[in-house]
XYZ file of C-alpha atoms in Angstrom:
225
model
C 39.648 110.496 153.668
C 37.587 110.119 150.497
C 34.433 109.708 152.570
C 35.339 112.787 154.607
C 35.884 114.859 151.475
C 32.599 113.659 149.996
C 30.769 114.583 153.196
C 32.452 117.992 153.403
C 31.586 118.785 149.812
C 27.928 117.967 150.384
C 27.758 119.861 153.676
C 29.270 122.940 152.026
C 27.125 122.797 148.883
C 23.731 121.808 150.231
C 23.964 122.131 153.999
C 24.164 119.664 156.839
C 20.437 119.177 157.334
C 19.793 118.470 153.657
C 22.537 115.849 153.501
C 21.822 112.235 154.385
C 24.343 109.533 155.193
C 23.119 107.763 152.064
C 24.016 110.852 150.009
C 27.538 110.801 151.401
C 27.891 107.098 150.655
C 26.762 107.615 147.086
C 29.136 110.546 146.571
C 32.013 108.481 147.977
C 31.130 105.488 145.812
C 30.391 103.120 148.686
C 27.338 101.302 149.999
C 25.419 102.836 152.934
C 26.244 99.809 155.063
C 29.928 100.460 154.432
C 29.481 104.053 155.567
C 27.912 102.914 158.840
C 30.754 100.481 159.358
C 33.021 103.472 159.872
C 30.696 106.176 161.174
C 27.711 106.091 163.503
C 26.330 109.385 162.155
C 26.812 111.636 159.135
C 28.486 114.354 161.203
C 31.302 111.988 162.147
C 32.283 111.620 158.503
C 34.124 114.960 158.490
C 36.162 114.180 161.610
C 39.186 113.074 159.517
C 39.356 116.553 157.973
C 39.355 118.206 161.393
C 41.934 115.681 162.568
C 44.249 116.259 159.613
C 44.616 119.958 160.389
C 45.118 119.399 164.100
C 47.664 116.662 163.427
C 49.728 118.858 161.086
C 50.050 121.525 163.778
C 51.069 119.077 166.497
C 53.582 117.377 164.206
C 55.064 120.761 163.300
C 55.608 121.433 167.016
C 57.250 118.025 167.303
C 59.561 118.836 164.390
C 60.797 122.124 165.892
C 64.608 122.145 166.182
C 66.047 121.102 169.554
C 66.493 124.048 171.845
C 63.576 125.993 170.380
C 61.495 127.563 173.130
C 57.931 126.343 173.568
C 56.323 129.675 172.533
C 58.524 129.875 169.437
C 57.812 126.266 168.459
C 54.066 126.824 168.810
C 54.091 130.068 166.807
C 56.297 128.648 164.058
C 53.998 125.639 163.828
C 50.851 127.687 163.248
C 52.642 129.874 160.689
C 53.616 126.804 158.698
C 50.333 124.892 158.945
C 47.415 127.297 159.341
C 47.723 129.098 156.027
C 46.037 128.313 152.686
C 48.555 126.436 150.602
C 50.199 124.894 153.665
C 49.513 121.292 152.762
C 45.952 121.966 151.595
C 44.374 123.735 148.616
C 42.403 126.968 148.898
C 39.220 124.985 148.246
C 40.019 122.741 151.211
C 40.419 125.806 153.419
C 37.022 127.022 152.260
C 35.601 123.685 153.339
C 37.368 123.861 156.686
C 36.049 127.354 157.312
C 32.489 126.299 156.556
C 32.751 123.109 158.602
C 34.117 124.937 161.650
C 31.463 127.641 161.257
C 28.769 124.951 161.198
C 29.890 123.780 164.641
C 28.555 127.060 166.072
C 24.975 126.170 165.158
C 25.011 122.370 165.053
C 25.430 120.614 168.416
C 26.122 117.216 166.871
C 28.914 118.609 164.691
C 30.222 120.717 167.574
C 30.620 117.506 169.565
C 32.740 115.971 166.799
C 34.898 119.123 166.651
C 35.317 119.146 170.437
C 36.405 115.513 170.484
C 39.010 116.174 167.803
C 40.312 119.185 169.749
C 40.581 117.127 172.933
C 42.503 114.414 171.126
C 44.827 117.033 169.642
C 45.392 118.537 173.072
C 46.448 115.161 174.452
C 48.773 114.635 171.497
C 50.351 118.055 172.078
C 50.953 117.186 175.726
C 52.777 114.042 174.587
C 54.891 116.092 172.182
C 55.842 118.545 174.927
C 56.709 115.630 177.201
C 58.896 114.090 174.485
C 60.726 117.405 174.016
C 61.355 117.572 177.754
C 62.681 114.003 177.855
C 64.937 114.717 174.900
C 66.324 117.872 176.496
C 69.826 118.080 177.893
C 70.097 117.612 181.656
C 71.628 120.632 183.378
C 72.719 121.532 186.867
C 69.633 123.721 187.124
C 67.189 120.799 186.915
C 67.066 120.278 190.666
C 66.691 124.007 191.221
C 63.700 124.164 188.827
C 62.126 121.155 190.534
C 62.615 122.497 194.027
C 61.143 125.858 193.080
C 58.087 124.171 191.511
C 57.603 122.077 194.623
C 57.731 125.120 196.853
C 55.314 126.987 194.587
C 52.421 124.530 194.424
C 53.165 121.953 197.087
C 52.402 119.055 194.727
C 55.874 118.068 193.547
C 58.238 115.900 195.520
C 61.953 116.085 194.799
C 63.732 112.762 195.061
C 67.362 111.970 195.712
C 68.162 112.548 192.027
C 66.850 116.093 192.231
C 63.869 115.478 189.896
C 60.190 116.105 190.503
C 57.823 113.165 190.415
C 56.459 112.276 186.998
C 52.798 112.793 187.930
C 53.395 116.448 188.758
C 55.372 117.047 185.566
C 52.692 115.326 183.462
C 49.982 117.473 185.040
C 51.920 120.643 184.247
C 52.527 119.545 180.664
C 48.834 118.783 180.188
C 48.027 122.259 181.460
C 50.560 123.827 179.079
C 49.042 121.884 176.180
C 45.526 122.934 177.187
C 46.482 126.628 177.235
C 48.193 126.487 173.842
C 45.430 124.397 172.267
C 42.753 126.782 173.506
C 44.640 129.719 171.983
C 44.747 128.045 168.569
C 41.204 126.702 168.745
C 39.826 130.163 169.589
C 41.739 131.623 166.638
C 40.400 129.049 164.170
C 36.842 129.424 165.438
C 37.083 133.222 165.317
C 38.400 133.116 161.759
C 35.641 130.713 160.716
C 32.944 132.895 162.272
C 34.068 135.967 160.349
C 33.111 136.765 156.783
C 36.103 138.799 155.657
C 37.923 137.457 152.622
C 40.142 140.386 151.624
C 43.914 140.307 151.789
C 43.818 142.739 154.706
C 41.754 140.294 156.780
C 43.751 138.193 159.262
C 43.764 134.466 158.589
C 43.803 131.650 161.138
C 47.595 131.689 161.364
C 47.749 135.414 162.132
C 44.990 135.137 164.720
C 46.625 132.122 166.334
C 50.033 133.795 166.516
C 48.396 136.860 168.091
C 46.755 134.658 170.733
C 49.938 132.721 171.399
C 51.938 135.962 171.640
C 50.037 136.818 174.804
C 51.513 133.645 176.311
C 55.165 134.515 175.728
C 55.489 135.723 179.310
C 53.642 132.695 180.640
C 55.938 130.608 182.924
C 56.555 127.932 180.296
C 59.973 127.110 181.755
C 58.379 126.162 185.033
C 56.033 123.836 183.159
C 58.365 122.185 180.697
C 61.979 122.517 181.729
C 62.540 120.337 184.756
């Protein structure tokens, strides 16, 4: 993480183009060859910072109390992790804002950001799957499965009354993709703006607003088989 922080500081202070991998290595107190042992390009050095934020959100969803609905778990998670002071200093949030903003104009950095978002999306799908597996089996499970099978024609209900795992996994991946896109759009929109006043919505507020539009989405059909 020290290398990532050194890279972020240089990118914020002097810009991406003016920063060399050798500059990052020097700021981090390592040799250039050590830098290249971990990263193929200078842009990759900030990936751990992107990953840290994405990981906190996913872990907050994982930690939601049993029985919490998916929309509520997602909204509570962004409220607790996407605010300055939520695990990171205000200066770190300034860095994050600049680094996400730079992805709009820098294809190589945008690729790093996209890869982190894809990894986070997969992790969220695993969290949703774990919550489903940990859920209490009810008499309605077979009914949910049968209705899903009739709706899309892809699920097969076995003798136990459960849909096949491939269909459930596909639905969970879709649910994770929708939620991840809502949060990603909020963070990118916040980063693109230039408002800093207290009346300006932050990433958490924007993310909750996006996720609120999904409260009527058929989450039960996706995650409660």
